[in-house]
Structures are given as structure tokens and as C-alpha cells.
Short mmCIF file of C-alpha atoms and ligand atoms in Angstrom, two decimals:
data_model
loop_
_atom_site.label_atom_id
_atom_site.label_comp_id
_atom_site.label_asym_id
_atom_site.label_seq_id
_atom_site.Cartn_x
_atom_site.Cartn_y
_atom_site.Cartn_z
CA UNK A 11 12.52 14.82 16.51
CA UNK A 12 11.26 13.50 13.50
CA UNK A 13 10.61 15.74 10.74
CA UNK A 14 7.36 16.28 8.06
CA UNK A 15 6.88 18.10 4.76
CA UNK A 16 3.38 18.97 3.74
CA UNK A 17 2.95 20.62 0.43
CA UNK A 18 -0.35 23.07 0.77
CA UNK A 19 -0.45 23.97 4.00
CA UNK A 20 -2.97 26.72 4.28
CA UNK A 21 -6.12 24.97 4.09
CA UNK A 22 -7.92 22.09 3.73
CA UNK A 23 -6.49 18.43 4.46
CA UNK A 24 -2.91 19.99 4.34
CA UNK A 25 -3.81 22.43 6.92
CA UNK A 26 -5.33 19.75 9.12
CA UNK A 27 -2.26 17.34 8.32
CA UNK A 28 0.13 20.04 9.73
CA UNK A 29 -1.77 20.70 12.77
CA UNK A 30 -1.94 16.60 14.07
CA UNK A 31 1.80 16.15 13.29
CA UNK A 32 2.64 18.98 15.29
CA UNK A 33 0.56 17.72 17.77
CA UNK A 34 2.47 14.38 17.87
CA UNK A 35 5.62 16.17 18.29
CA UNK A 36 6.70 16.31 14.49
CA UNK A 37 9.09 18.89 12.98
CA UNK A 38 6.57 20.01 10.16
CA UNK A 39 7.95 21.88 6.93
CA UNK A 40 4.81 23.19 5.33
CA UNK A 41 4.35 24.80 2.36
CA UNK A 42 2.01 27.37 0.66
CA UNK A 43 1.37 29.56 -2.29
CA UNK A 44 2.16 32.59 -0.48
CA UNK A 45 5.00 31.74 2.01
CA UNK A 46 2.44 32.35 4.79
CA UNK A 47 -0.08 30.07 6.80
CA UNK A 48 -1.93 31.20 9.66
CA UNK A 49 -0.67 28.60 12.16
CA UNK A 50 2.17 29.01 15.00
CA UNK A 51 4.28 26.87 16.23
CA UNK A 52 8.10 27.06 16.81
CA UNK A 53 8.47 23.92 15.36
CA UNK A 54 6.89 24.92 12.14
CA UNK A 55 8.52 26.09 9.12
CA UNK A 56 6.68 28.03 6.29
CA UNK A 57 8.06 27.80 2.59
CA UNK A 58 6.74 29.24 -0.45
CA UNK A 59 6.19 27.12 -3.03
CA UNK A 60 4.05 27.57 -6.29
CA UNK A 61 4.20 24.10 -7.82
CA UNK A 62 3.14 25.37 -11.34
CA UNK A 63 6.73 26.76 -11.82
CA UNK A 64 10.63 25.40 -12.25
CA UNK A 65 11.82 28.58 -10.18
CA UNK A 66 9.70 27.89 -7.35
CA UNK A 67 10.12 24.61 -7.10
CA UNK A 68 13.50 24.68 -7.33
CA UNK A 69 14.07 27.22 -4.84
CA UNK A 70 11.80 26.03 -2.45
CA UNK A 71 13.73 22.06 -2.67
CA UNK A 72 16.85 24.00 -2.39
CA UNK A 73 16.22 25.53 0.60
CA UNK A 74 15.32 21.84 2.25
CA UNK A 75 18.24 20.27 1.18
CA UNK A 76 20.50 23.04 2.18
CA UNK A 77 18.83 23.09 6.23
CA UNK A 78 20.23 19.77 5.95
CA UNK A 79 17.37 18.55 7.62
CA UNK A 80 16.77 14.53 6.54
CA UNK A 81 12.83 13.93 5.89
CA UNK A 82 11.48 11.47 7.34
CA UNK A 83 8.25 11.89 5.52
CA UNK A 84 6.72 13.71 2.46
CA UNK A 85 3.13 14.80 2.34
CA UNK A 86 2.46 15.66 -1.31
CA UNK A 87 -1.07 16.96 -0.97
CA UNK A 88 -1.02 20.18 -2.55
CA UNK A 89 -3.34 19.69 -5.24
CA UNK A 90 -6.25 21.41 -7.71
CA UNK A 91 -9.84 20.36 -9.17
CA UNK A 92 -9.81 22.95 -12.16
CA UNK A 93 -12.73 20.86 -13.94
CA UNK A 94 -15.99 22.85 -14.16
CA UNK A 95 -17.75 19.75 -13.55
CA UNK A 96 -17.68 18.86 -17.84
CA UNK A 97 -17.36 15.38 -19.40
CA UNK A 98 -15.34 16.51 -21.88
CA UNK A 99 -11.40 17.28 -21.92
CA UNK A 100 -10.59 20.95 -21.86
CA UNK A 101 -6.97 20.82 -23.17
CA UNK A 102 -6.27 24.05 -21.50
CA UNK A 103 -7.61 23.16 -18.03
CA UNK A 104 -5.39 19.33 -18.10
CA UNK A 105 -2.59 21.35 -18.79
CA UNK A 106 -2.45 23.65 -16.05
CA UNK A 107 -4.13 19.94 -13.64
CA UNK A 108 -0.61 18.50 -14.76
CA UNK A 109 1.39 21.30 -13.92
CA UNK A 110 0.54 20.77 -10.29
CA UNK A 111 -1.05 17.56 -9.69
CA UNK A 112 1.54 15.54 -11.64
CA UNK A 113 4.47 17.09 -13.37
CA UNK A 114 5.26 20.01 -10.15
CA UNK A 115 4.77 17.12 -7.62
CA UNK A 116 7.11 15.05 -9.56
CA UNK A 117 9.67 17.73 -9.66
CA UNK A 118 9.62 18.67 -6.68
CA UNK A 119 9.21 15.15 -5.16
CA UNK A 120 12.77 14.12 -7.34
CA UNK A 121 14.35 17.19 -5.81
CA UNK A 122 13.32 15.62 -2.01
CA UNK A 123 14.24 12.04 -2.70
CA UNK A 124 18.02 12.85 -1.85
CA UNK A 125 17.48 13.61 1.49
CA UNK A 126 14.65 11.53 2.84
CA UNK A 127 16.01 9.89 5.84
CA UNK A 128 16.68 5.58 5.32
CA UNK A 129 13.20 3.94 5.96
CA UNK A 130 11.01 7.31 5.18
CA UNK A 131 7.56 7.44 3.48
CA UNK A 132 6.66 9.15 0.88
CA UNK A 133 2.81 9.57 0.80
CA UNK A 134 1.12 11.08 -2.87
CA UNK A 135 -2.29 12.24 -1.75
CA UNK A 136 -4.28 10.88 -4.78
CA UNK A 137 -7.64 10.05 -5.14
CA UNK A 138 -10.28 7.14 -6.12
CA UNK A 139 -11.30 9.50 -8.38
CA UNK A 140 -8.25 8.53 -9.92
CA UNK A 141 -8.69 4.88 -10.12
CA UNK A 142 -8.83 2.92 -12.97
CA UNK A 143 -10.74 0.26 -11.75
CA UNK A 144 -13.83 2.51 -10.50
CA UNK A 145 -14.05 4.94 -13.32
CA UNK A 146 -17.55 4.15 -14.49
CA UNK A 147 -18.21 2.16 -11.63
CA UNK A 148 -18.58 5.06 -8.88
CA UNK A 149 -21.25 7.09 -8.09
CA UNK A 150 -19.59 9.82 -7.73
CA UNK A 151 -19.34 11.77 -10.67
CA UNK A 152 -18.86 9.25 -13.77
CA UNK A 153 -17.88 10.55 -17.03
CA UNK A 154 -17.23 14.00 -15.05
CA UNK A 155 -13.84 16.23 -14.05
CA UNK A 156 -11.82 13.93 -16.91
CA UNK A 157 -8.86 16.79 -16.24
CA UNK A 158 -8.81 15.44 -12.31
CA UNK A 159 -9.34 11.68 -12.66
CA UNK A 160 -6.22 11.99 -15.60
CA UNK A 161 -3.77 13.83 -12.82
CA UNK A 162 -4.06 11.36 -10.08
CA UNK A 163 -3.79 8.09 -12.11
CA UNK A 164 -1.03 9.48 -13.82
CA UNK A 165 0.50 10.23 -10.00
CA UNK A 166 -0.55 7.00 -9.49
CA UNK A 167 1.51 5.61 -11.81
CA UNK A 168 4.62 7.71 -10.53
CA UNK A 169 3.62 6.27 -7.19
CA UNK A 170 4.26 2.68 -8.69
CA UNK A 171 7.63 3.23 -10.64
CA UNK A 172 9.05 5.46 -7.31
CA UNK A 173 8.23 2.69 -4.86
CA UNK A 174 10.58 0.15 -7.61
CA UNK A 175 13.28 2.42 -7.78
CA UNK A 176 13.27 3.30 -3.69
CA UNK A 177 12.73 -0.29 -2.56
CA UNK A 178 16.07 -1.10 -2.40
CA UNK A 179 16.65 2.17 0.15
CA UNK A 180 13.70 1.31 2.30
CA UNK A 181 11.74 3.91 1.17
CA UNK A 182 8.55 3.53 1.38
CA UNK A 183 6.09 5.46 -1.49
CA UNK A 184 1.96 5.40 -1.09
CA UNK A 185 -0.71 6.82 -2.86
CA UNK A 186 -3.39 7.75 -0.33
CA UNK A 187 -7.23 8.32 -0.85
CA UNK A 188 -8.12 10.88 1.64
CA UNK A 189 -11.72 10.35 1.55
CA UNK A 190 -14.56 12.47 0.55
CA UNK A 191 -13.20 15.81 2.87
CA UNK A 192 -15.07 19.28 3.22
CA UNK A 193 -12.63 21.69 1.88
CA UNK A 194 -12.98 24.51 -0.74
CA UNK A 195 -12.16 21.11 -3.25
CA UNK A 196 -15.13 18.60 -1.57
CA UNK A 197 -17.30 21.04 -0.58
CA UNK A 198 -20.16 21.47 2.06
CA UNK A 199 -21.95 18.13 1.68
CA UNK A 200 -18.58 15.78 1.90
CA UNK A 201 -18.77 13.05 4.69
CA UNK A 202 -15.35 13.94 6.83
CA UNK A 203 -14.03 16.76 8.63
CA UNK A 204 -10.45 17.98 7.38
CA UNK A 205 -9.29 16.51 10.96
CA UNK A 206 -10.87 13.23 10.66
CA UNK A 207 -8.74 13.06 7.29
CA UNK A 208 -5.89 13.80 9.04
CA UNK A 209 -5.95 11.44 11.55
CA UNK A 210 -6.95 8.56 9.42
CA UNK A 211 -3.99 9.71 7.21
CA UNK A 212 -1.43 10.47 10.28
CA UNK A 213 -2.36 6.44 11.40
CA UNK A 214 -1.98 5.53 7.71
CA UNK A 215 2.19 6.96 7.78
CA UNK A 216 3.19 6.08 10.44
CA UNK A 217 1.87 2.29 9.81
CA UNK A 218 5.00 1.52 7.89
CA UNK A 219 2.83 -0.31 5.25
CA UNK A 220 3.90 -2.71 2.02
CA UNK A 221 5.11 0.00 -0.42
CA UNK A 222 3.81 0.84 -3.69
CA UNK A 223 0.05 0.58 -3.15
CA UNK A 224 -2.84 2.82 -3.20
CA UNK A 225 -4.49 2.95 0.10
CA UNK A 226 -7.85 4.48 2.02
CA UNK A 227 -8.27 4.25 5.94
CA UNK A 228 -5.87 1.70 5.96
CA UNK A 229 -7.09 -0.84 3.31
CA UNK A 230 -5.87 -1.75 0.15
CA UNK A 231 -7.66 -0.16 -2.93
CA UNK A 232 -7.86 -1.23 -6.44
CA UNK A 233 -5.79 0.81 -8.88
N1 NAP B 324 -11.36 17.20 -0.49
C1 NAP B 324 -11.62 15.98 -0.98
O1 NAP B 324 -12.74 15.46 -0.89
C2 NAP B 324 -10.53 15.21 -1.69
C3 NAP B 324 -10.84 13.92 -2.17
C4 NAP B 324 -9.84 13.18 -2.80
C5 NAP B 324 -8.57 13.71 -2.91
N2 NAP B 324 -8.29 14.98 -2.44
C6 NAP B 324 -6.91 15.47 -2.60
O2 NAP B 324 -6.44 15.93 -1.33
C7 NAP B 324 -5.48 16.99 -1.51
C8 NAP B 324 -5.87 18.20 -0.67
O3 NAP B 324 -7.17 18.60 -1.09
P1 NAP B 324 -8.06 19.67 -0.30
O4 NAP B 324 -9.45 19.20 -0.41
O5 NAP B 324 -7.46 19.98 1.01
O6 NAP B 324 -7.90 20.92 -1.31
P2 NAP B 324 -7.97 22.50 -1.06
O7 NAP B 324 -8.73 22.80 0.18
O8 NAP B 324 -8.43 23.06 -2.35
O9 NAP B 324 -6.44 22.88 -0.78
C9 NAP B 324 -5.49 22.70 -1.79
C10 NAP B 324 -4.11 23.03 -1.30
O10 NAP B 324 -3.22 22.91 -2.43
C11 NAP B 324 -2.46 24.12 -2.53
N3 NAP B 324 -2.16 24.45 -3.92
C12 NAP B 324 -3.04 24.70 -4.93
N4 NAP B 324 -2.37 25.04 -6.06
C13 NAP B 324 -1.06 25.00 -5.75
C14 NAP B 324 0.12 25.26 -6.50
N5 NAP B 324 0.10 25.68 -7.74
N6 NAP B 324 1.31 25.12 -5.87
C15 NAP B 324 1.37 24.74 -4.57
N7 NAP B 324 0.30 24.51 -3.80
C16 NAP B 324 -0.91 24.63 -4.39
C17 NAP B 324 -3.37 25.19 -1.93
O11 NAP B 324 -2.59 26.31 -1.59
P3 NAP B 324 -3.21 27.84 -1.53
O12 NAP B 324 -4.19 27.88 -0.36
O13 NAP B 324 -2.02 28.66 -1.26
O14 NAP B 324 -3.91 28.05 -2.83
C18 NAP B 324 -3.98 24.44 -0.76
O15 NAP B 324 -3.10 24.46 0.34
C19 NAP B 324 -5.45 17.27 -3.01
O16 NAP B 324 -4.36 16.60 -3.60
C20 NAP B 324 -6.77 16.67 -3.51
O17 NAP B 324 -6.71 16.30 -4.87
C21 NAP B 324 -9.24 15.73 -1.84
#
């Protein structure tokens, strides 16, 4: 049985994500702010993990590594919007986007490498929001949530120089647009279901795609 880790579990896309790989007969290792998740399954795991701190990251890696379970894929979604909609930087609010959009992930992400099983796939759940090539360009909010659009190129970026340094191991590292999703994050009036996500996103890892690229439904995107 092949084995998953989702980072933020409870809700949203991560919620969804667990659900379909159970449903295709994964081992999913979830993981939530609290430790707790309102799904059951006996081949579900819960871990706590708050990815704004050292000690939780830490812990929660350690206990991975020491199941001695090999991964065969990592979900990094867990993520934040904590942009109230301004143009402008709010130095306070990119500091605490980094902490879990970029730096935690990273952490925690280094801690995982070790034991992700030959020919794995890591998947960074980024966004276009985060592209460099369609800031300005979109119609979705230009010029707005700078905090955001900063955290996911920058995981972009660690998408790029982790696919380099794993090519040689056949690991395989993605960033993956998700789409517009309704979730507490995309709100009422977003265009797909946290399911629909999920599927397109379950197709997406198990495609075993060219690595280091940033990807929606499949296609290519621009950086
Ligand atoms: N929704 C969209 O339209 C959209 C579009 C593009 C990209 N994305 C990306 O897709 C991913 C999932 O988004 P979503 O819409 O499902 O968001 P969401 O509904 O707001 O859920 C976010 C998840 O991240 C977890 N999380 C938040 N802070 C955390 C922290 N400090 N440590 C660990 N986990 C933490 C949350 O856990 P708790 O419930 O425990 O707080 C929750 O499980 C994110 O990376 C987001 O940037 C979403």
C-alpha cells in the first residue's frame, strides 16, 4: 500500500485530498493544527503539526521518519491568505505568510526528503497567484494580497532548486495550481468544489510528470 502525506488536513482542498486518496486505497498521513480531523478511516493517521514553529515541525517529521514508513508522496498544501485584500506590503502580515507558506513548508519538506520512497513526488500546492508571468496580467486581483503572491513564488522557486537537487534520485518535485476552490481561502463565489480539486490534483500525482514545473489540470503553466 502506497502511502500519502497531506499537510492541512481539516478542511478545504487538504481535506478533500485526504478523502480521494483514501478512496484509491492510499495510506494517508494527514496533518492538522490541532492533531484532530473529523474523518475515519483505519488507514488514516492524524499528526499535529503547526508549521509556524521549529518544535512542531520537528516533532511532527520525527515522528514520520521514526514509523519508518517510506513516502511515496508529499502533499504540501497547508497554507494561509493573511492579506486583507491591500496593495501594499504589511511587513508584519509577510512575515507570519513566510512562516507557513514558505520557510515551515521548507522545513518541514527537508525533514521528509530522507525518507521519500525512490521515484516519489513531491507536490507544493502553489498558486497562479504566485506567478511571475501573470502578475499584472490576471484579473484576479492585480496589485492585491502582495503578502500571498510573495509566498508562493518564493515556494516556487524552492520547487525549482528541489527538483535539481532530487533529479538524480528520481524524485519528482511540482508546484501545483489548484484552481480557483471554495474553501474558507476562495470563498463562496470560486468556480470548483474542494472534490473537483482533488481529483484533478489526485490525476495530476499520480501522472508521473517532467519534474520541476508548475502545473494546473495537467498543463504546463508559465512561472
Ligand atoms: N482555495 C483556493 O482558491 C486556492 C487557490 C490557489 C491556491 N490555493 C492553495 O491551496 C492550499 C489549500 O488551500 P485551501 O483553500 O484549502 O485553504 P483553507 O481552507 O484555508 O485550509 C488551509 C489549511 O491549511 C492549514 N494551516 C493553516 N495554517 C497552518 C499552520 N500554521 N500550520 C499547519 N497547517 C496550517 C489549515 O489547518 P487548520 O484548519 O488546522 O487551521 C487548513 O487545513 C493552500 O496552500 C492555498 O494557498 C488555494
Amino acid at each position: 500500500m502506497k502511502t500519502v502525506l497531506i499537510t492541512g488536513i481539516s478542511r478545504g482542498i487538504g481535506r478533500s485530498l485526504a478523502e480521494r486518496f483514501l478512496a484509491e486505497g492510499y495510506f494517508v498521513v494527514g496533518t492538522s493544527l490541532s492533531g484532530g480531523v473529523d474523518l475515519i478511516n483505519h488507514n488514516l493517521t492524524v499528526l499535529k503539526l503547526d508549521l509556524r514553529t521549529q518544535e512542531s515541525i520537528s516533532s511532527c517529521a520525527q515522528e514520520i521518519v521514526k514509523s519508518g514508513k517510506n513516502i511515496d508522496m508529499l502533499i504540501n498544501n497547508a497554507g494561509v491568505l493573511l492579506d486583507e485584500d491591500e496593495t501594499t506590503v504589511v511587513v508584519d502580515r509577510l512575515r507570519q505568510t513566510l512562516e507557513v507558506n514558505l520557510l515551515g513548508t521548507v522545513d518541514f519538506t527537508e525533514r521528509i526528503v530522507p525518507v521519500m520512497a525512490p521515484s516519489s513526488h513531491i507536490i507544493n500546492i502553489s498558486s497562479t497567484a504566485g506567478s511571475l508571468e501573470q502578475v499584472g496580467k490576471t484579473t484576479h486581483f492585480p496589485g492585491h494580497y502582495p503578502s500571498y503572491k510573495i509566498s508562493k513564488a518564493a515556494l516556487n522557486m524552492y520547487t525549482r532548486t528541489l527538483a535539481l537537487r532530487l533529479k538524480d534520485k528520481g524524485v519528482v518535485v511540482s508546484s501545483v495550481h489548484p484552481g480557483w476552490v471554495k474553501t474558507d481561502m476562495g470563498g463562496e463565489n470560486a468556480d470548483l468544489s474542494p472534490a473537483d480539486a482533488a481529483q484533478q490534483i489526485f490525476n495530476f500525482a499520480i501522472s508521473k510528470p517532467e519534474t520541476g514545473q508548475f502545473w494546473f489540470a495537467g498543463k504546463k503553466l508559465a512561472w
